PDB file of C-alpha atoms in Angstrom:
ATOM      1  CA  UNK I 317       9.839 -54.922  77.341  1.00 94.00           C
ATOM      2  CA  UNK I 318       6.593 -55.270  75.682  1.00 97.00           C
ATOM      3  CA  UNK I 319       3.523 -57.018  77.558  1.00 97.00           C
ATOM      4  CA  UNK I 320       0.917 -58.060  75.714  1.00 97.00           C
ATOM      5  CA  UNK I 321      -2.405 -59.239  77.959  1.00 97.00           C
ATOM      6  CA  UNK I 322      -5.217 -60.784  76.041  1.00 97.00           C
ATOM      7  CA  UNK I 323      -7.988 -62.902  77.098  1.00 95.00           C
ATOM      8  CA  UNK I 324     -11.540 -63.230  77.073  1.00 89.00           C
ATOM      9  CA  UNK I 325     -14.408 -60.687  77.894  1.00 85.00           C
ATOM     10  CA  UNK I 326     -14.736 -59.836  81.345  1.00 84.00           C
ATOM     11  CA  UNK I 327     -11.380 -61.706  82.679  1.00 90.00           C
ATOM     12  CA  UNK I 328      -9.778 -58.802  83.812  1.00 87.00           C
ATOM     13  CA  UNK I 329      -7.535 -57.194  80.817  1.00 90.00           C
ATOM     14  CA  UNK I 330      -7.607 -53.331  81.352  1.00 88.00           C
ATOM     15  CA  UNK I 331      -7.506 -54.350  85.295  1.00 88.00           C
ATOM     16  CA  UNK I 332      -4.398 -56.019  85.282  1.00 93.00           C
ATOM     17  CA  UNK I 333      -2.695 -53.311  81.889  1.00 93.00           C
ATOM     18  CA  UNK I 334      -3.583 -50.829  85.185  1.00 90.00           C
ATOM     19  CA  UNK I 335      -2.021 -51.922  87.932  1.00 91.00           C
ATOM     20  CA  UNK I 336       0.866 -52.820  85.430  1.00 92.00           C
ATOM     21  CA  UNK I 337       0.914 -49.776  84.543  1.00 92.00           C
ATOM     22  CA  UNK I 338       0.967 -48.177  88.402  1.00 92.00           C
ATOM     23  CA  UNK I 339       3.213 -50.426  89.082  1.00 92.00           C
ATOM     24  CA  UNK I 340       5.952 -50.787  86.528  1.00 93.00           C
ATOM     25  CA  UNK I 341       5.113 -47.100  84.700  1.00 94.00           C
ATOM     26  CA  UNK I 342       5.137 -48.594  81.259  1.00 95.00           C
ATOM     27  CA  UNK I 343       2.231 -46.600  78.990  1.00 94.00           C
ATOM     28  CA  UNK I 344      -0.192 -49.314  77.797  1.00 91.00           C
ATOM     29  CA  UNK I 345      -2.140 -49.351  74.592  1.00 95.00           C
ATOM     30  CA  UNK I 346      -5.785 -50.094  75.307  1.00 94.00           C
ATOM     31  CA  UNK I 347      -6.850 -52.224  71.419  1.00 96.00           C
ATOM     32  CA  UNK I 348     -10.332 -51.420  72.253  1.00 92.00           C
ATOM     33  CA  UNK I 349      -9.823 -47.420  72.229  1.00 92.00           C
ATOM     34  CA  UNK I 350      -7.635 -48.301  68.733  1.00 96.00           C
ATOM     35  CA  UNK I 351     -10.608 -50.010  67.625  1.00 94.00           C
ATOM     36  CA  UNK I 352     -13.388 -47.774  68.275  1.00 92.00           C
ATOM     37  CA  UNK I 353     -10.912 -44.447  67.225  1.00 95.00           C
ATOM     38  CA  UNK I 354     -11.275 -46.373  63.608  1.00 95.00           C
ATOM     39  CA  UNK I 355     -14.660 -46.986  63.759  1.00 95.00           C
ATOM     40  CA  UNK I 356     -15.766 -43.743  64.934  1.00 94.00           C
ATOM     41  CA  UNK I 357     -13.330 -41.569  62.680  1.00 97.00           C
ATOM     42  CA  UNK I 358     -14.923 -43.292  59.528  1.00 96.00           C
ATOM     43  CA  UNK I 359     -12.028 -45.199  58.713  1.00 96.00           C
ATOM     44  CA  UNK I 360     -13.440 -48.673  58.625  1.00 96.00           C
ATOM     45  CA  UNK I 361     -16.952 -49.844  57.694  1.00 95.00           C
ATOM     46  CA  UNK I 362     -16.463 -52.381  60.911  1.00 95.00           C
ATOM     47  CA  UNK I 363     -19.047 -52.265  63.823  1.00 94.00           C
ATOM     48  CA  UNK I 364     -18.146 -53.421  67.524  1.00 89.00           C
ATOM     49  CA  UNK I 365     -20.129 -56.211  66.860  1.00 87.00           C
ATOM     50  CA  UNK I 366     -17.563 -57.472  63.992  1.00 92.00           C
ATOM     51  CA  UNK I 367     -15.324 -59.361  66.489  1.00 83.00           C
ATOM     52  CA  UNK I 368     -14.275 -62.039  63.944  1.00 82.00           C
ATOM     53  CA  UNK I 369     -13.449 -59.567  61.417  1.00 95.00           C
ATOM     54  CA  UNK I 370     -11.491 -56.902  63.868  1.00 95.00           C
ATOM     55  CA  UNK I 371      -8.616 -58.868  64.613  1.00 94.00           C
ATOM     56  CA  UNK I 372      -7.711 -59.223  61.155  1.00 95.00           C
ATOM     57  CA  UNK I 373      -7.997 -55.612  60.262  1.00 97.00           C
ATOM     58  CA  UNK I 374      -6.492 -54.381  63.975  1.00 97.00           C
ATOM     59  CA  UNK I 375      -3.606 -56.999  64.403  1.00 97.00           C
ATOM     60  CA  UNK I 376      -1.359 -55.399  61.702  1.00 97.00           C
ATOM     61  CA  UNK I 377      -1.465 -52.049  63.306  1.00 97.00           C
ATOM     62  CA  UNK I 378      -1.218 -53.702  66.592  1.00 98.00           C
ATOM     63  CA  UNK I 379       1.853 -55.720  65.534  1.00 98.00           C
ATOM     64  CA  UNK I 380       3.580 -52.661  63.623  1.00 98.00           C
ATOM     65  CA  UNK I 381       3.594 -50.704  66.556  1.00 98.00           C
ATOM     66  CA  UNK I 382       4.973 -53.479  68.900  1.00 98.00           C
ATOM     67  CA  UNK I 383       7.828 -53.549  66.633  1.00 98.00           C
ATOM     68  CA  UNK I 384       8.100 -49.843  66.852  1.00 98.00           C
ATOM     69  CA  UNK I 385       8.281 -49.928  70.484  1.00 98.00           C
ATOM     70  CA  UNK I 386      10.974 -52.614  70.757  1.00 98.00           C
ATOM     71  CA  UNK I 387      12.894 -50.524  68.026  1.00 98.00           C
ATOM     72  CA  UNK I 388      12.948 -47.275  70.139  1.00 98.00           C
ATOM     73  CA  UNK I 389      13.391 -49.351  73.276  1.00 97.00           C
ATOM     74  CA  UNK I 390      10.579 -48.657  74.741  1.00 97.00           C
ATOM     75  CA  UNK I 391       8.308 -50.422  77.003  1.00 97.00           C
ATOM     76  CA  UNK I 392       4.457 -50.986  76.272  1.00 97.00           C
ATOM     77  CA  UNK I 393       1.600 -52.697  78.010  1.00 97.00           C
ATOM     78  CA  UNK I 394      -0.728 -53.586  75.413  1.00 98.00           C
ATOM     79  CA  UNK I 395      -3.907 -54.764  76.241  1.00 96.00           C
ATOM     80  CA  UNK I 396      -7.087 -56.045  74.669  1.00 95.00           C
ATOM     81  CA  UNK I 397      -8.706 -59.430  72.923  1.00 92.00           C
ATOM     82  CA  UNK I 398      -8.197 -58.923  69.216  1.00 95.00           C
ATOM     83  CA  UNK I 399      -4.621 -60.759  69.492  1.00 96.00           C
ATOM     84  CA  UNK I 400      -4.549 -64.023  67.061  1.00 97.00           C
ATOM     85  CA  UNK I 401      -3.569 -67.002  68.291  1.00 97.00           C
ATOM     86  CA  UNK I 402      -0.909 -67.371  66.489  1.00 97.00           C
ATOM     87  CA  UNK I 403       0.606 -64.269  66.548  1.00 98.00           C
ATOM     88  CA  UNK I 404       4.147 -64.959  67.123  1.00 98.00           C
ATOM     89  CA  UNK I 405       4.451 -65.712  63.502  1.00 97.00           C
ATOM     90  CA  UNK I 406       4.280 -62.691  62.913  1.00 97.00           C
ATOM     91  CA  UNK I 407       7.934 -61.880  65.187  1.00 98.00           C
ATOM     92  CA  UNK I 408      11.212 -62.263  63.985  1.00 98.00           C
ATOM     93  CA  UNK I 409      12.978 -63.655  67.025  1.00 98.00           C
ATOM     94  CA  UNK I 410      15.360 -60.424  67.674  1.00 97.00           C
ATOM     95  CA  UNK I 411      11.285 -58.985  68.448  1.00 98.00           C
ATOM     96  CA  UNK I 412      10.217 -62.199  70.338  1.00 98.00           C
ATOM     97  CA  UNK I 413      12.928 -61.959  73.219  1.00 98.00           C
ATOM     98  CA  UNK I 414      11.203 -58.507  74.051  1.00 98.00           C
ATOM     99  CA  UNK I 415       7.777 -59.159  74.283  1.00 98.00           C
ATOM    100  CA  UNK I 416       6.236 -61.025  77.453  1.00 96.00           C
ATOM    101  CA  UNK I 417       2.823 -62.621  76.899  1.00 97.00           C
ATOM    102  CA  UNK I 418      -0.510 -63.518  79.084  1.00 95.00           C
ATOM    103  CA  UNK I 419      -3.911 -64.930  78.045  1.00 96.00           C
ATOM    104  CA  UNK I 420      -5.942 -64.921  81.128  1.00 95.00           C
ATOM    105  CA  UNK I 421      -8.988 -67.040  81.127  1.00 94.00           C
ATOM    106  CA  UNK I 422     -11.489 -67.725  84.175  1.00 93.00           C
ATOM    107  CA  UNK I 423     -13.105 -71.435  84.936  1.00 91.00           C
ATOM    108  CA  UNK I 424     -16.419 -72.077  84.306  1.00 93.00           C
ATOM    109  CA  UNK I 425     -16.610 -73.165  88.198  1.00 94.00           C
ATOM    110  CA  UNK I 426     -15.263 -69.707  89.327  1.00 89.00           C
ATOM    111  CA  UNK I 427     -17.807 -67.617  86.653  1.00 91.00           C
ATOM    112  CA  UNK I 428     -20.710 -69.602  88.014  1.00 91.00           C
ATOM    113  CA  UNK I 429     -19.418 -68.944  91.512  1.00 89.00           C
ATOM    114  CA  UNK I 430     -18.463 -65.056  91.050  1.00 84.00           C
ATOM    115  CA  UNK I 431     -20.770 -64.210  87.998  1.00 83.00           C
ATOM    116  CA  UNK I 432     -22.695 -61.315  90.061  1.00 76.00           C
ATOM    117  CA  UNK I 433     -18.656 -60.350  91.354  1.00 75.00           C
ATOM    118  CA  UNK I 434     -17.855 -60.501  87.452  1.00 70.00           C
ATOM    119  CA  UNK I 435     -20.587 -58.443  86.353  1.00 71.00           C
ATOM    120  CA  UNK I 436     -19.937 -55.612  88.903  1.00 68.00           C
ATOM    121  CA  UNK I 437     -16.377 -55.463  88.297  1.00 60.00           C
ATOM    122  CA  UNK I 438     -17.144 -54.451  84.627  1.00 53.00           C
ATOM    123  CA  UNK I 439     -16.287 -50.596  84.866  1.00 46.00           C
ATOM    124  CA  UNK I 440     -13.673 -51.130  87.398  1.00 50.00           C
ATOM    125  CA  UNK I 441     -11.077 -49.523  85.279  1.00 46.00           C
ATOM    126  CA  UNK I 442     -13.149 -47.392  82.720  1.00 50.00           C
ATOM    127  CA  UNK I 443     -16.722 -47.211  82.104  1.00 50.00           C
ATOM    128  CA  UNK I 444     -18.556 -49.557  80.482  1.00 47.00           C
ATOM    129  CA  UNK I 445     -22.154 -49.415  78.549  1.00 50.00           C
ATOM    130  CA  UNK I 446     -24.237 -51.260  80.301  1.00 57.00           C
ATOM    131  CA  UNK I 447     -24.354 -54.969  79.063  1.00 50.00           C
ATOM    132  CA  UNK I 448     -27.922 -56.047  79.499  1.00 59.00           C
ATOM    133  CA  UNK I 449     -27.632 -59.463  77.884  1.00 67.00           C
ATOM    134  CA  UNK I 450     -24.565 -60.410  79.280  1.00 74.00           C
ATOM    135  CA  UNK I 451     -24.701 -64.100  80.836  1.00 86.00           C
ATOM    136  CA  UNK I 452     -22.580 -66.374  82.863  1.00 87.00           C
ATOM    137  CA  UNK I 453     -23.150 -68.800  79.771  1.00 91.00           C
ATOM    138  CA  UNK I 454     -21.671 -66.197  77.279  1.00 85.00           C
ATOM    139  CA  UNK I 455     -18.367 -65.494  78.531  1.00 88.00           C
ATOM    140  CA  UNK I 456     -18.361 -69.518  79.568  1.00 92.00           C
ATOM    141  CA  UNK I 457     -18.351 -69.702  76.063  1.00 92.00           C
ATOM    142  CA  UNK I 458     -16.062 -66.681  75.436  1.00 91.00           C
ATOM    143  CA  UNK I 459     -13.403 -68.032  77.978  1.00 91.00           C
ATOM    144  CA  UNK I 460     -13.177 -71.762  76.196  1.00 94.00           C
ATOM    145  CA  UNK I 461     -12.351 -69.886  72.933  1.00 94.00           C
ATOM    146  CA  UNK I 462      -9.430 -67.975  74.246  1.00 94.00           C
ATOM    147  CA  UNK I 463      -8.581 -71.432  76.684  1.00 94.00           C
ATOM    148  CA  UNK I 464      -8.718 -73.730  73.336  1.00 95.00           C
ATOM    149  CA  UNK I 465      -7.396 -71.380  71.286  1.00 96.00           C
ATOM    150  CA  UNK I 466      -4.045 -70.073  72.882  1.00 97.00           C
ATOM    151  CA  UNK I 467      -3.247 -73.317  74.949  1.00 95.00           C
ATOM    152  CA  UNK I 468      -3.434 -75.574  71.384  1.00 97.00           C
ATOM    153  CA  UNK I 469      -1.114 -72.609  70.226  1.00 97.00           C
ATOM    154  CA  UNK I 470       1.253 -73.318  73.548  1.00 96.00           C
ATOM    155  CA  UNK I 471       0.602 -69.921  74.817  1.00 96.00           C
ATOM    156  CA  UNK I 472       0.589 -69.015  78.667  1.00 88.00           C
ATOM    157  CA  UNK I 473      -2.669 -69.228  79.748  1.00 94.00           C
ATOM    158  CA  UNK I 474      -3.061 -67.752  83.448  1.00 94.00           C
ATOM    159  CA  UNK I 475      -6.643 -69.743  84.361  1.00 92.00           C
ATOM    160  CA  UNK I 476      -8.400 -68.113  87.431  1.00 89.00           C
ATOM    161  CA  UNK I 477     -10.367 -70.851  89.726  1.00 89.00           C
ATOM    162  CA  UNK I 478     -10.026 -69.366  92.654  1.00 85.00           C
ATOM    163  CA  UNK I 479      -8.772 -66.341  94.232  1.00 86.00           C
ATOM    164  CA  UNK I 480      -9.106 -63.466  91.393  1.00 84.00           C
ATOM    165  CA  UNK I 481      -6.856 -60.503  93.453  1.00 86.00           C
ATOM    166  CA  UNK I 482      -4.768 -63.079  94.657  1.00 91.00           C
ATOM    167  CA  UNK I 483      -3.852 -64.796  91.486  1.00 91.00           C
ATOM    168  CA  UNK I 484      -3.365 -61.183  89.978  1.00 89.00           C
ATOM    169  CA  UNK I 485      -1.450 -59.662  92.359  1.00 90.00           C
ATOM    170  CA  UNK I 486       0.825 -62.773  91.314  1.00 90.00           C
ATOM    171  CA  UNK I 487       1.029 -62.290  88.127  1.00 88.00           C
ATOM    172  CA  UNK I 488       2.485 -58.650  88.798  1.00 89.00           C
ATOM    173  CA  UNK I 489       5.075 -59.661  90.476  1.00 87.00           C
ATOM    174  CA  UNK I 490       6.092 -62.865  87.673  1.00 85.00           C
ATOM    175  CA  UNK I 491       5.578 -60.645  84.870  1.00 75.00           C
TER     176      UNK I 491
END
């Protein structure tokens, strides 16, 4: 089985691809270390800050190995935002039947409500730089794009109002 997580900034990605991956065993491929391995090895011109351009360029690597993985029947967690929303056009349905999907997305009630929670929570899995300029307004904003974008697709959007451990430890245990 392949699990793919996506979702906005700060909703909890790497969090949940870990305890997936304590749970179930499955290795899980973090998009953000594929990204910056690229960036800092020279092979793309792309910055972090390219978001809109990264997908593009990381999805076909992404994909090719998720098709690898179901080949050699193996299971992978993979794990990170730069998944299109339509990406199961690029799956033959032999590859669809093997790959689970999640987009989780928080309210705007429960970001106003845990925003100093969210914040903290940042490095909870690796370490993050610290984001100075980060506001409950940006990943508002951040959240309604991955919301929008895979719900208008008809994707599985998990959407945390409430409680975040609860609803997660859930989602194991579906998934």
């Amino acid at each position: 089985m392949i699990l793919i997580i996506t979702g906005a900034s700060h909703t909890g990605k790497t969090y949940l691809a870990q305890r997936m991956l304590e749970k179930y065993k499955y290795p899980y491929l973090s998009i953000d270390h594929l990204k910056m391995g690229l960036i800092r090895s020279g092979y793309t011109d792309l910055t972090p800050m390219d978001d809109d351009k990264l997908t593009d360029y990381l999805w076909p690597v992404v994909r090719e190995m998720i098709k690898t993985a179901i080949e050699n029947e193996q299971n992978m967690i993979v794990e990170g935002c730069y998944i299109p929303f339509d990406w199961r056009q690029s799956f033959e349905e032999e590859y669809l039947e093997k790959i689970r999907f999640v987009c989780l997305a928080l309210t705007e009630q429960y970001i106003d409500a845990h925003f100093s929670d969210i914040r903290d929570h940042a490095s909870v899995v690796e370490n993050r730089m610290e984001e100075t300029d980060l506001s409950a307004d940006w990943i508002k904003s951040d959240n309604r794009m991955y919301l929008e974008g895979f719900q208008k697709a008809g994707e599985r959007v998990v959407v945390i109002d409430e409680d975040y451990e609860k609803r997660i430890s859930q989602l194991i245990s579906e998934l």
